[in-house]
Every structure is written in structure tokens, then in C-alpha cells.
Short mmCIF file of C-alpha atoms in Angstrom, two decimals:
data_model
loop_
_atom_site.label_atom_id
_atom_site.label_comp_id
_atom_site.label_asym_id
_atom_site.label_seq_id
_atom_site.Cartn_x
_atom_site.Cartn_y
_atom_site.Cartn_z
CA UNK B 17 70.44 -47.25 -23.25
CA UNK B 18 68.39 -45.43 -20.68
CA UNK B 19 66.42 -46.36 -17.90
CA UNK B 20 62.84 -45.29 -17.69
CA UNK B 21 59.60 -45.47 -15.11
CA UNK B 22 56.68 -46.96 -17.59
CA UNK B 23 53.30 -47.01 -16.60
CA UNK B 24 50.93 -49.96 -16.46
CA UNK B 25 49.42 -51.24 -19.62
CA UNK B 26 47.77 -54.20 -20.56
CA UNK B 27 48.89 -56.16 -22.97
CA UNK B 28 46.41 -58.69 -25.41
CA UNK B 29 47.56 -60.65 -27.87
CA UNK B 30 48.51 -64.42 -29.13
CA UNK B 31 50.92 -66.78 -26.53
CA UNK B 32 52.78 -69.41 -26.73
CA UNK B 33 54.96 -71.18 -24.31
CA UNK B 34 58.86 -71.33 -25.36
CA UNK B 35 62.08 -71.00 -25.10
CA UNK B 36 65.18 -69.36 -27.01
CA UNK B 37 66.47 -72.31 -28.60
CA UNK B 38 63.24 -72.57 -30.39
CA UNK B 39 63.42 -70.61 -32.99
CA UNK B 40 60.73 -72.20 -35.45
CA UNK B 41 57.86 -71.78 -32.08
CA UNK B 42 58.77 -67.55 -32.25
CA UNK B 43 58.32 -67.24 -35.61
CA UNK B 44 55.05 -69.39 -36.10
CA UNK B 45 54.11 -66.57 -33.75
CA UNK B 46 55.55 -64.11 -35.54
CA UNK B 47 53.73 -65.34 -38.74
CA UNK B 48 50.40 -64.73 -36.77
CA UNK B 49 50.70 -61.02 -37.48
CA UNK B 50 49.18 -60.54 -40.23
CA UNK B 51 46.17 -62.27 -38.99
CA UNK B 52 45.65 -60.58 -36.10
CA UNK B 53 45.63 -57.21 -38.10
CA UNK B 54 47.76 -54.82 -35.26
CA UNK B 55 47.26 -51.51 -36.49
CA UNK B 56 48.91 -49.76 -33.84
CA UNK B 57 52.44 -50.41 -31.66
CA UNK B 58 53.20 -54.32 -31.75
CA UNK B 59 54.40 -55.54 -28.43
CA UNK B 60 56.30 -58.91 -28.06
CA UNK B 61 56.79 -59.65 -24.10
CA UNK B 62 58.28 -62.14 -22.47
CA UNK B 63 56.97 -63.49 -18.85
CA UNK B 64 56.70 -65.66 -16.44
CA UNK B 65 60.23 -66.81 -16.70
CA UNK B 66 60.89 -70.37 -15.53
CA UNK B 67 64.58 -68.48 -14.64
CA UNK B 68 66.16 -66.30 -16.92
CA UNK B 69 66.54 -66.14 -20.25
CA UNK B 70 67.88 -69.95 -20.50
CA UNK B 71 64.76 -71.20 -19.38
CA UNK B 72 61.21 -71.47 -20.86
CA UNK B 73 58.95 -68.32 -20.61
CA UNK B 74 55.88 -67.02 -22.04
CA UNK B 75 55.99 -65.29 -25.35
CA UNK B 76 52.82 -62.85 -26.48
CA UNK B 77 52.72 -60.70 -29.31
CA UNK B 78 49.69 -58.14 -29.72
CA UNK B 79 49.11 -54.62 -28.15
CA UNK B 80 46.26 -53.00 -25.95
CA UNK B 81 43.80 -52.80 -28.79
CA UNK B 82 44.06 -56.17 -29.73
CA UNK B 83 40.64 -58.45 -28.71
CA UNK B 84 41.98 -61.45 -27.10
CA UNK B 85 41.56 -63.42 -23.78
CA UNK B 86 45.03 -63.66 -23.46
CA UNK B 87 46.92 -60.53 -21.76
CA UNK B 88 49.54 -59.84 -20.04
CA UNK B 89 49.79 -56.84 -17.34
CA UNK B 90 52.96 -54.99 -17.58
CA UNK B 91 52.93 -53.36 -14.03
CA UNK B 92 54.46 -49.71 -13.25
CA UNK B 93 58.36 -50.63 -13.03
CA UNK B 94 61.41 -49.60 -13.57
CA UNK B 95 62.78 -50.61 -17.07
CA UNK B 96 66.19 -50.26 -19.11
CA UNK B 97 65.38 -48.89 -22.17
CA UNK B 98 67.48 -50.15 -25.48
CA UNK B 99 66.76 -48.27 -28.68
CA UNK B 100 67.22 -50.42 -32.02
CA UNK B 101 66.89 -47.80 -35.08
CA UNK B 102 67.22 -50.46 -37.57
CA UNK B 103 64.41 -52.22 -36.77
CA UNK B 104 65.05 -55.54 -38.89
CA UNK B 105 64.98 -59.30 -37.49
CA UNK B 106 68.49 -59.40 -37.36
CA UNK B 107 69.42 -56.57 -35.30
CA UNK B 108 66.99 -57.32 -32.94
CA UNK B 109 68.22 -60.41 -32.47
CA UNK B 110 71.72 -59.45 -32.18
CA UNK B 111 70.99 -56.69 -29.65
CA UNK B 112 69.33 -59.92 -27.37
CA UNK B 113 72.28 -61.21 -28.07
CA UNK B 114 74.43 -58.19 -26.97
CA UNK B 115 72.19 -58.06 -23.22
CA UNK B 116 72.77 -62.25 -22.69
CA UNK B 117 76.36 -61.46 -22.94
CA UNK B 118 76.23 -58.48 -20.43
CA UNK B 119 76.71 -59.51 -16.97
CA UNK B 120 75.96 -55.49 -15.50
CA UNK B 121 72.85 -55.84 -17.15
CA UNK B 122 72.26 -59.14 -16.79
CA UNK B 123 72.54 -58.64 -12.24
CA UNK B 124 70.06 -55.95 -12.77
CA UNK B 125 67.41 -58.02 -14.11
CA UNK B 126 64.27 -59.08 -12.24
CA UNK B 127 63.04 -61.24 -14.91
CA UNK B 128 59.49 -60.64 -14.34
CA UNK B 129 58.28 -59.37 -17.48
CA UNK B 130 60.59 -57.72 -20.46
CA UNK B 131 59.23 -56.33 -24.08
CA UNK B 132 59.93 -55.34 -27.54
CA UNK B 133 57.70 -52.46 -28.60
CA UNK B 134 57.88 -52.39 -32.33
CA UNK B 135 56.26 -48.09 -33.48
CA UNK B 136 54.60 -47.47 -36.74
CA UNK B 137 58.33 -45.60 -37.56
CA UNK B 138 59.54 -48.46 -37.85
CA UNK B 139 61.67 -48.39 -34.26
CA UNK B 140 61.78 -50.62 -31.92
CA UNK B 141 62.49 -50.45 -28.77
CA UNK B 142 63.55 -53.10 -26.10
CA UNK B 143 62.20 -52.74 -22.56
CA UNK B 144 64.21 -54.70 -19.53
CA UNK B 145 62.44 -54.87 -16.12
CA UNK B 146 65.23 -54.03 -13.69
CA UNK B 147 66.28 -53.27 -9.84
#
């Protein structure tokens, strides 16, 4: 876990409007993939948060290539940076699981607009927007 300055990028891809609890929503998105043919690094970002991660937010997977009206700006910011090397469904989800249950990182949170960036390696990479 590091923390990192990004630079802006714009994001295009397929949205929905969800929550945690709803699993089935997030991977009808997920399914999507295929379809939208993402050749380079996937992004799934979360936004507009109705509060934190208990509430509803905005959910858009794609990447700056993709041709959609959709998009989401991911502005210069400060971000904590959480390398997952085993880049399967289920340690993704437990690492989410890991930062809900941190209350250090969970105080540094601004909740404005956090990401998954999923490389052609086969890494992934979770980005938190922080103080």
C-alpha cells in the first residue's frame, strides 16, 4: 500500500447505478466485457457516492479508449494505492473487504471517486481517493 499523485484521465465505459449489497447488478456489468471488446487496461470506478461505501454509487467499467457517452473524469488527486497480484474475483473482493474494515483508511477517504485498474499482466490494482 502506497500512496500516489495520478494524473487526470478520462474514463468511458458502461454505468450502472448500485450498491454493494447488489451483487447480481456488478456482475451483469461485469458480463458486459466481452461485448465491449477492452483491449487495453480495464477500469472499474466507483463515483458519485450517495455516502460511503454503504450507500448507492455509480459503477463504470471501460477505459479511455473505449467509445461511449458515458465517462467519468478521474481528476489529478491524491490516491492510496493497493496492489492485488492475484488478480482473481475473489481476492479482489476480499481486499474491499480488508479497506471497509479499516478505520485509518477508512478517515482518509474523500469518497469522490475510487478505481480498480485491471493491466494486461493480469494485476490489478486498487486506487483510493484520499486527504
Amino acid at each position: 500500500m502506497k500512496e500516489v499523485v495520478l494524473a487526470e484521465k478520462t474514463i468511458k465505459g458502461n454505468k450502472i447505478r448500485t450498491r454493494n449489497g447488489n451483487i447480481e447488478e456488478i456482475i451483469g456489468l461485469w458480463s458486459q466485457i466481452s461485448e465491449m471488446n477492452l483491449l487495453e487496461n480495464i477500469y472499474a470506478v466507483y463515483f458519485n457516492y450517495e455516502s460511503d461505501h454503504t450507500g448507492e454509487f455509480d459503477f463504470l467499467i471501460g477505459n479511455e479508449l473505449f467509445d461511449s457517452e458515458e465517462e467519468i473524469i478521474l481528476k489529478k488527486d491524491n490516491y492510496l494505492a493497493i496492489e492485488i497480484k492475484e488478480a482473481t474475483p475473489e481476492k479482489v473482493g476480499q481486499t474491499w473487504q480488508e479497506i471497509w474494515r479499516n478505520q485509518d483508511i477508512y478517515d482518509r477517504r474523500l469518497f469522490t471517486a475510487d478505481f480498480e485498474e485491471y493491466l494486461p499482466t493480469g494485476e490489478v490494482t486498487i486506487y483510493l481517493a484520499v486527504k
